[in-house]
Amino acid sequence: VLCWFYIFPGYRLPRDKEIVEEVLRQGEAWERNQTGIDLYRKLLTECCDPKRMFAVTKENSPMGKVLWYDGEFYHSHTVNNETYPLFVQDNPLQLPLKKCAVVGNGGILRHSKCGRDIDRADFIMRCNLPPLSKEYVEDVGTRTHLVTANPSIIEKRFQNLLWSRKAFVESMKAYGSSYIYMPAFSMKPGTDPSLRAYYALADTSSDLTMLFANPEFLRTVGKFWKGRGVHAKRLSTGLFLVSLALGLCEEVTAYGFWPFSVGLDEKPVSHHYYDNILPYKWFHAMPEEFVQLWHLHKSGTLRIRVGHCP
Ligand code: CDP
């Protein structure tokens, strides 16, 4: 039942219509449910201890600690003289965070006018260094407190930082003084680009603070959702952030989560708010993830914004 559609070259099959109908049936109705919020914070704390574990810190990863890569088997990094000094001392976030906005990159955000709503949150998380240029501000806002960066972006967009670092440092300015959260120890080829990104920022006295995602945290969060019917090889970045937010925030609103080909008006919707490049891997998991998030929305544990903001 959960495997809703198969990917054909270039386009996706229906059943999206059923989701649209379900979301329209629910309408704008949403009621915060403190019991649900407390329950999920407890479940996530028990499985994954986000407060202590979400980043690699000097406290949870002392010298000699073996970090097992969560994205591949039998690879590890042993914390040493070179890597230990790059870790923050401890979780640097001022907890608890109050209202959090988790912004996915779905095309549903385009023309949503959710920018103001997003910017009103106390803590704003974004995925994969998304564009925040003028044309998108009205829809996605301007403020950021934590943004993820996949090492593959460093490779593709910034020539792996082997040549100039200027373009990278410049484009990071869009994220102000936020935390940049990189899965440096998830896949072996991602470690070097992540360390280079760290140095590019440190050497230019950037306002950003690098946080390396703790592979143990990513693995336990993956297990948590697997036990709840998300059968992906790997969770999407957005679901990792929602899980983090459920563990750390008093209230969570998610924007830009809509992995379907039509919007609420049944008109086509692009995959991202800034392009329509479909992912080639793991895409099949996003609808499963959405079903989970939708359950949480219906139970008042978090709020999903689909469509326009008031
Ligand atoms: O790297 P990844 O494919 O996971 O993410 P992305 O395309 O940069 O989008 C960021 C996040 O937004 C994803 O991880 C999903 O959780 C969410 N998303 C969604 O729900 N629906 C879409 N059409 C696109 C992204």
Tab-separated table of C-alpha atoms and ligand atoms in Angstrom, residues 104-106 127-128 236-239 256-259 271-272 274 286 289, ligand 1:
chain	number	residue	atom	x	y	z
A	104	GLY	CA	12.052	21.334	2.910
A	105	ASN	CA	12.783	22.201	-0.690
A	106	GLY	CA	9.519	21.060	-2.287
A	127	CYS	CA	18.106	21.671	3.697
A	128	ASN	CA	21.035	21.455	1.300
A	236	SER	CA	15.739	12.251	3.280
A	237	THR	CA	17.557	15.212	4.771
A	238	GLY	CA	14.204	16.763	5.581
A	239	LEU	CA	13.095	13.874	7.783
A	256	GLY	CA	8.100	22.485	1.557
A	257	PHE	CA	7.381	18.810	2.199
A	258	TRP	CA	5.352	17.591	-0.759
A	259	PRO	CA	6.932	14.871	-2.905
A	271	HIS	CA	10.086	18.893	-7.387
A	272	HIS	CA	11.962	21.831	-5.868
A	274	TYR	CA	13.845	26.476	-7.506
A	286	MET	CA	9.679	10.461	0.284
A	289	GLU	CA	7.942	9.769	4.795
B	1	CDP	O1	18.838	15.716	-0.691
B	1	CDP	P1	17.395	15.420	-0.624
B	1	CDP	O2	16.858	14.817	-1.901
B	1	CDP	O3	17.018	14.636	0.591
B	1	CDP	O4	16.665	16.819	-0.408
B	1	CDP	P2	16.224	18.089	-1.290
B	1	CDP	O5	15.702	17.705	-2.620
B	1	CDP	O6	17.271	19.123	-1.226
B	1	CDP	O7	14.988	18.590	-0.390
B	1	CDP	C1	15.121	18.764	0.997
B	1	CDP	C2	14.057	17.963	1.725
B	1	CDP	O8	12.765	18.464	1.402
B	1	CDP	C3	14.012	16.500	1.326
B	1	CDP	O9	14.962	15.783	2.049
B	1	CDP	C4	12.576	16.114	1.636
B	1	CDP	O10	12.461	15.780	2.995
B	1	CDP	C5	11.816	17.405	1.361
B	1	CDP	N1	11.177	17.428	0.020
B	1	CDP	C6	9.841	17.028	-0.085
B	1	CDP	O11	9.232	16.596	0.893
B	1	CDP	N2	9.205	17.110	-1.300
B	1	CDP	C7	9.858	17.539	-2.395
B	1	CDP	N3	9.203	17.615	-3.563
B	1	CDP	C8	11.218	17.913	-2.302
B	1	CDP	C9	11.846	17.855	-1.063
